[in-house]
Amino acid sequence: MTAGAVTSRKLDLDAIDRQLADQSANEVIRWAADTFREGLVMTSSFGAEATLMLHLVNQILPGIPVITIDTGYFFPETYRFMEEMKNRFHLNLKVYQSPISPARMEALEGKLWEAGSEGITRYNQIRKVEPMERAIRELGVKSWLAGLRADQTQFRSSLRRVEVRSDGVYKIHPILKWTTRDIYEYFKKHDMLEWAYNPLYHQGYASIGDVHSTLPITAGMNARDGRFLGLKQECGLHLPASNEEESSRTGSDL
């Protein structure tokens, strides 16, 4: 397939998964660049180990749009870390937020993160999912490089290297098979250990989200057990948007 050759024809994701099975993260990123080119973006939460994807992708695709969804409730350390990485990598950063301010949301709907699983789902829809969907529309996104890893959640363990959403946007997962140890070794190899981790990582926050619902973890806990007060492991940005989208993940003619 020539560069930028993807058209409305659907890709055979099972065949692509086999093709990319033993490819390195760099090779997967280059495949994405050659296959999609136009409308290719990446996302970053500027979480614990987010610098890995920033480093990998920007070596191959400098200037790629980097979308981050700012909920308005990040830790101060995360905001400072985001600014530091923006300057270090000269990021083409695209910050998207809910049109509803945190103060207005709390006045009208309360502290949704304290309202159980349904409240957290509503919170994620307002502060994360809607801004991401708007970013996809406004930036003309056709494909999306995401730093999901199979060892993070049960849902992510079922993903292929390339998936497709119900809106036709392809999601590519270059580091799907990486582990926390792999990331440490990468940072060490590239002399990044002193600055690559979000500062909260060294305070026990293995997965970092919003200040009101992220907790440090202890020995024996999964990295994402500290998210959403332990009630959820996914924020909704990466889950299938419909039953049709979920069924497409296991179809062979996509």
mmCIF file of C-alpha atoms in Angstrom, residues 4-231:
data_model
loop_
_atom_site.group_PDB
_atom_site.id
_atom_site.type_symbol
_atom_site.label_atom_id
_atom_site.label_comp_id
_atom_site.label_asym_id
_atom_site.label_seq_id
_atom_site.Cartn_x
_atom_site.Cartn_y
_atom_site.Cartn_z
ATOM 1 C CA GLY A 4 -1.600 7.838 2.222
ATOM 2 C CA ALA A 5 -3.380 5.220 0.141
ATOM 3 C CA VAL A 6 -6.240 4.427 2.519
ATOM 4 C CA THR A 7 -9.585 5.274 0.967
ATOM 5 C CA SER A 8 -13.130 4.444 1.986
ATOM 6 C CA ARG A 9 -12.249 0.779 1.500
ATOM 7 C CA LYS A 10 -12.122 -0.954 4.852
ATOM 8 C CA LEU A 11 -8.919 -2.569 6.004
ATOM 9 C CA ASP A 12 -8.590 -6.225 6.958
ATOM 10 C CA LEU A 13 -7.609 -5.697 10.577
ATOM 11 C CA ASP A 14 -6.953 -9.357 11.309
ATOM 12 C CA ALA A 15 -4.470 -9.496 8.431
ATOM 13 C CA ILE A 16 -2.869 -6.251 9.603
ATOM 14 C CA ASP A 17 -2.623 -7.625 13.133
ATOM 15 C CA ARG A 18 -0.714 -10.616 11.814
ATOM 16 C CA GLN A 19 1.472 -8.344 9.686
ATOM 17 C CA LEU A 20 2.371 -6.124 12.629
ATOM 18 C CA ALA A 21 2.512 -8.849 15.293
ATOM 19 C CA ASP A 22 6.296 -8.923 15.584
ATOM 20 C CA GLN A 23 6.978 -5.350 14.518
ATOM 21 C CA SER A 24 8.575 -2.844 16.871
ATOM 22 C CA ALA A 25 6.728 0.251 18.078
ATOM 23 C CA ASN A 26 8.786 2.343 15.644
ATOM 24 C CA GLU A 27 7.797 0.089 12.758
ATOM 25 C CA VAL A 28 4.114 0.300 13.705
ATOM 26 C CA ILE A 29 4.328 4.099 13.797
ATOM 27 C CA ARG A 30 6.019 4.164 10.388
ATOM 28 C CA TRP A 31 3.314 1.836 9.041
ATOM 29 C CA ALA A 32 0.667 4.239 10.328
ATOM 30 C CA ALA A 33 2.449 7.204 8.759
ATOM 31 C CA ASP A 34 2.734 5.446 5.397
ATOM 32 C CA THR A 35 -0.801 4.073 5.465
ATOM 33 C CA PHE A 36 -2.786 7.047 6.737
ATOM 34 C CA ARG A 37 -0.555 10.148 6.494
ATOM 35 C CA GLU A 38 -3.422 12.655 6.194
ATOM 36 C CA GLY A 39 -5.464 13.118 9.347
ATOM 37 C CA LEU A 40 -3.054 11.188 11.594
ATOM 38 C CA VAL A 41 -2.869 12.422 15.204
ATOM 39 C CA MET A 42 -1.767 11.147 18.559
ATOM 40 C CA THR A 43 -3.218 11.627 22.009
ATOM 41 C CA SER A 44 -1.477 12.116 25.322
ATOM 42 C CA SER A 45 -2.771 12.315 28.861
ATOM 43 C CA PHE A 46 0.642 13.458 30.144
ATOM 44 C CA GLY A 47 0.276 10.696 32.712
ATOM 45 C CA ALA A 48 2.872 8.596 34.486
ATOM 46 C CA GLU A 49 4.723 7.202 31.457
ATOM 47 C CA ALA A 50 3.257 9.316 28.654
ATOM 48 C CA THR A 51 6.675 10.574 27.595
ATOM 49 C CA LEU A 52 7.338 7.209 25.963
ATOM 50 C CA MET A 53 4.820 7.795 23.169
ATOM 51 C CA LEU A 54 5.814 11.449 22.835
ATOM 52 C CA HIS A 55 9.435 10.423 22.323
ATOM 53 C CA LEU A 56 8.682 7.519 19.976
ATOM 54 C CA VAL A 57 6.213 9.332 17.740
ATOM 55 C CA ASN A 58 7.936 12.708 17.514
ATOM 56 C CA GLN A 59 11.185 11.101 16.360
ATOM 57 C CA ILE A 60 9.322 9.774 13.315
ATOM 58 C CA LEU A 61 6.546 12.353 12.895
ATOM 59 C CA PRO A 62 7.752 15.693 14.299
ATOM 60 C CA GLY A 63 4.945 18.217 14.366
ATOM 61 C CA ILE A 64 2.149 15.623 14.486
ATOM 62 C CA PRO A 65 -0.923 17.078 16.227
ATOM 63 C CA VAL A 66 -0.932 15.930 19.856
ATOM 64 C CA ILE A 67 -4.416 16.046 21.355
ATOM 65 C CA THR A 68 -4.814 16.288 25.106
ATOM 66 C CA ILE A 69 -8.148 16.485 26.889
ATOM 67 C CA ASP A 70 -7.868 18.895 29.800
ATOM 68 C CA THR A 71 -10.645 18.146 32.289
ATOM 69 C CA GLY A 72 -9.843 21.236 34.328
ATOM 70 C CA TYR A 73 -9.019 18.988 37.273
ATOM 71 C CA PHE A 74 -5.450 17.885 36.566
ATOM 72 C CA PHE A 75 -2.881 17.882 39.344
ATOM 73 C CA PRO A 76 -0.691 21.016 39.341
ATOM 74 C CA GLU A 77 2.247 18.696 38.711
ATOM 75 C CA THR A 78 0.584 17.406 35.538
ATOM 76 C CA TYR A 79 -0.011 20.898 34.150
ATOM 77 C CA ARG A 80 3.631 21.782 34.762
ATOM 78 C CA PHE A 81 4.790 18.462 33.297
ATOM 79 C CA MET A 82 2.661 19.084 30.198
ATOM 80 C CA GLU A 83 4.265 22.481 29.664
ATOM 81 C CA GLU A 84 7.743 21.043 30.182
ATOM 82 C CA MET A 85 7.165 18.250 27.620
ATOM 83 C CA LYS A 86 5.572 20.693 25.176
ATOM 84 C CA ASN A 87 8.740 22.771 25.226
ATOM 85 C CA ARG A 88 11.152 19.844 25.286
ATOM 86 C CA PHE A 89 9.597 18.118 22.253
ATOM 87 C CA HIS A 90 8.305 21.264 20.488
ATOM 88 C CA LEU A 91 4.879 19.655 20.488
ATOM 89 C CA ASN A 92 2.077 20.688 18.163
ATOM 90 C CA LEU A 93 -0.246 20.523 21.156
ATOM 91 C CA LYS A 94 -4.015 20.728 20.723
ATOM 92 C CA VAL A 95 -5.729 21.210 24.084
ATOM 93 C CA TYR A 96 -9.466 20.490 24.167
ATOM 94 C CA GLN A 97 -11.813 21.112 27.087
ATOM 95 C CA SER A 98 -15.492 20.856 27.898
ATOM 96 C CA PRO A 99 -17.460 24.033 27.099
ATOM 97 C CA ILE A 100 -18.899 23.680 30.610
ATOM 98 C CA SER A 101 -16.469 25.036 33.189
ATOM 99 C CA PRO A 102 -15.706 22.930 36.273
ATOM 100 C CA ALA A 103 -17.429 25.501 38.517
ATOM 101 C CA ARG A 104 -20.570 25.543 36.382
ATOM 102 C CA MET A 105 -20.716 21.758 36.202
ATOM 103 C CA GLU A 106 -20.398 21.435 39.967
ATOM 104 C CA ALA A 107 -23.093 24.078 40.537
ATOM 105 C CA LEU A 108 -25.552 22.355 38.201
ATOM 106 C CA GLU A 109 -24.765 18.679 38.714
ATOM 107 C CA GLY A 110 -22.677 18.464 41.865
ATOM 108 C CA LYS A 111 -19.400 16.648 42.303
ATOM 109 C CA LEU A 112 -20.173 13.853 39.893
ATOM 110 C CA TRP A 113 -17.091 11.852 40.838
ATOM 111 C CA GLU A 114 -18.697 11.359 44.264
ATOM 112 C CA ALA A 115 -21.936 9.991 42.743
ATOM 113 C CA GLY A 116 -20.862 6.396 42.197
ATOM 114 C CA SER A 117 -20.307 4.634 38.909
ATOM 115 C CA GLU A 118 -23.141 6.461 37.092
ATOM 116 C CA GLY A 119 -21.834 9.829 38.259
ATOM 117 C CA ILE A 120 -18.337 9.021 37.037
ATOM 118 C CA THR A 121 -19.736 7.935 33.665
ATOM 119 C CA ARG A 122 -21.577 11.255 33.374
ATOM 120 C CA TYR A 123 -18.444 13.133 34.446
ATOM 121 C CA ASN A 124 -16.323 11.363 31.832
ATOM 122 C CA GLN A 125 -18.870 12.117 29.116
ATOM 123 C CA ILE A 126 -18.854 15.838 29.912
ATOM 124 C CA ARG A 127 -15.189 16.406 30.613
ATOM 125 C CA LYS A 128 -13.470 13.801 28.394
ATOM 126 C CA VAL A 129 -15.583 12.088 25.746
ATOM 127 C CA GLU A 130 -17.378 15.136 24.313
ATOM 128 C CA PRO A 131 -14.161 17.198 23.975
ATOM 129 C CA MET A 132 -12.408 14.266 22.269
ATOM 130 C CA GLU A 133 -15.242 13.774 19.805
ATOM 131 C CA ARG A 134 -15.130 17.491 19.023
ATOM 132 C CA ALA A 135 -11.370 17.319 18.484
ATOM 133 C CA ILE A 136 -11.821 14.453 16.034
ATOM 134 C CA ARG A 137 -14.378 16.452 14.043
ATOM 135 C CA GLU A 138 -12.557 19.792 14.073
ATOM 136 C CA LEU A 139 -9.118 18.381 13.265
ATOM 137 C CA GLY A 140 -10.401 16.023 10.572
ATOM 138 C CA VAL A 141 -8.937 12.989 12.330
ATOM 139 C CA LYS A 142 -8.753 9.833 10.213
ATOM 140 C CA SER A 143 -6.397 7.821 12.406
ATOM 141 C CA TRP A 144 -5.260 8.034 16.004
ATOM 142 C CA LEU A 145 -2.026 6.834 17.632
ATOM 143 C CA ALA A 146 -2.802 5.892 21.235
ATOM 144 C CA GLY A 147 -0.507 4.638 23.974
ATOM 145 C CA LEU A 148 -2.738 1.830 25.267
ATOM 146 C CA ARG A 149 -1.086 -1.294 26.674
ATOM 147 C CA ALA A 150 -2.548 -4.787 26.948
ATOM 148 C CA ASP A 151 -1.417 -5.167 30.561
ATOM 149 C CA GLN A 152 -3.364 -2.130 31.792
ATOM 150 C CA THR A 153 -6.998 -3.349 31.817
ATOM 151 C CA GLN A 154 -9.041 -6.370 30.810
ATOM 152 C CA PHE A 155 -10.543 -4.445 27.898
ATOM 153 C CA ARG A 156 -7.148 -3.360 26.597
ATOM 154 C CA SER A 157 -5.830 -6.924 26.751
ATOM 155 C CA SER A 158 -8.308 -7.803 23.984
ATOM 156 C CA LEU A 159 -7.191 -5.099 21.555
ATOM 157 C CA ARG A 160 -5.377 -5.583 18.266
ATOM 158 C CA ARG A 161 -2.570 -3.336 17.030
ATOM 159 C CA VAL A 162 -5.132 -1.554 14.825
ATOM 160 C CA GLU A 163 -8.844 -1.108 15.531
ATOM 161 C CA VAL A 164 -11.588 0.942 13.886
ATOM 162 C CA ARG A 165 -14.290 3.042 15.531
ATOM 163 C CA SER A 166 -17.887 3.212 14.377
ATOM 164 C CA ASP A 167 -17.137 6.599 12.771
ATOM 165 C CA GLY A 168 -14.397 5.050 10.607
ATOM 166 C CA VAL A 169 -11.472 6.493 12.574
ATOM 167 C CA TYR A 170 -8.657 3.965 12.897
ATOM 168 C CA LYS A 171 -6.825 3.596 16.217
ATOM 169 C CA ILE A 172 -3.237 2.355 16.212
ATOM 170 C CA HIS A 173 -1.551 0.974 19.332
ATOM 171 C CA PRO A 174 2.252 0.970 18.844
ATOM 172 C CA ILE A 175 3.124 -0.006 22.440
ATOM 173 C CA LEU A 176 0.293 -2.480 22.994
ATOM 174 C CA LYS A 177 2.679 -5.265 24.043
ATOM 175 C CA TRP A 178 4.995 -3.157 26.167
ATOM 176 C CA THR A 179 5.322 -3.594 29.936
ATOM 177 C CA THR A 180 6.281 -1.181 32.684
ATOM 178 C CA ARG A 181 9.728 -2.787 32.683
ATOM 179 C CA ASP A 182 10.070 -2.243 28.931
ATOM 180 C CA ILE A 183 9.298 1.431 29.431
ATOM 181 C CA TYR A 184 11.867 1.760 32.209
ATOM 182 C CA GLU A 185 14.519 0.108 30.035
ATOM 183 C CA TYR A 186 13.657 2.441 27.135
ATOM 184 C CA PHE A 187 13.968 5.515 29.348
ATOM 185 C CA LYS A 188 17.250 4.194 30.707
ATOM 186 C CA LYS A 189 18.630 3.448 27.233
ATOM 187 C CA HIS A 190 17.806 6.966 26.041
ATOM 188 C CA ASP A 191 19.051 8.663 29.226
ATOM 189 C CA MET A 192 15.545 9.888 30.086
ATOM 190 C CA LEU A 193 15.069 8.539 33.613
ATOM 191 C CA GLU A 194 15.621 11.891 35.333
ATOM 192 C CA TRP A 195 12.815 13.682 33.513
ATOM 193 C CA ALA A 196 10.588 11.222 31.634
ATOM 194 C CA TYR A 197 8.097 10.298 34.362
ATOM 195 C CA ASN A 198 5.310 12.557 35.535
ATOM 196 C CA PRO A 199 6.585 13.742 38.971
ATOM 197 C CA LEU A 200 3.577 12.109 40.663
ATOM 198 C CA TYR A 201 4.837 8.702 39.571
ATOM 199 C CA HIS A 202 7.541 8.891 42.215
ATOM 200 C CA GLN A 203 4.843 9.555 44.838
ATOM 201 C CA GLY A 204 3.106 6.230 44.151
ATOM 202 C CA TYR A 205 0.710 7.341 41.411
ATOM 203 C CA ALA A 206 1.189 4.644 38.772
ATOM 204 C CA SER A 207 -1.730 5.901 36.645
ATOM 205 C CA ILE A 208 -2.548 9.594 36.811
ATOM 206 C CA GLY A 209 -5.854 11.278 36.083
ATOM 207 C CA ASP A 210 -7.811 13.962 37.922
ATOM 208 C CA VAL A 211 -6.868 15.282 41.336
ATOM 209 C CA HIS A 212 -10.198 14.413 42.983
ATOM 210 C CA SER A 213 -10.348 10.762 41.934
ATOM 211 C CA THR A 214 -6.776 9.482 41.527
ATOM 212 C CA LEU A 215 -5.104 7.616 44.361
ATOM 213 C CA PRO A 216 -1.597 6.247 44.860
ATOM 214 C CA ILE A 217 -1.388 2.467 44.751
ATOM 215 C CA THR A 218 0.262 -0.026 47.063
ATOM 216 C CA ALA A 219 2.056 -3.312 46.442
ATOM 217 C CA GLY A 220 -0.089 -5.919 44.713
ATOM 218 C CA MET A 221 -2.468 -3.423 43.101
ATOM 219 C CA ASN A 222 -2.914 -2.959 39.355
ATOM 220 C CA ALA A 223 -1.589 0.369 38.074
ATOM 221 C CA ARG A 224 -5.089 1.587 37.185
ATOM 222 C CA ASP A 225 -6.673 0.527 40.497
ATOM 223 C CA GLY A 226 -5.960 4.056 41.695
ATOM 224 C CA ARG A 227 -8.166 5.654 39.026
ATOM 225 C CA PHE A 228 -11.784 6.800 39.553
ATOM 226 C CA LEU A 229 -11.575 5.874 43.263
ATOM 227 C CA GLY A 230 -11.327 2.214 42.261
ATOM 228 C CA LEU A 231 -14.799 2.198 40.650
#
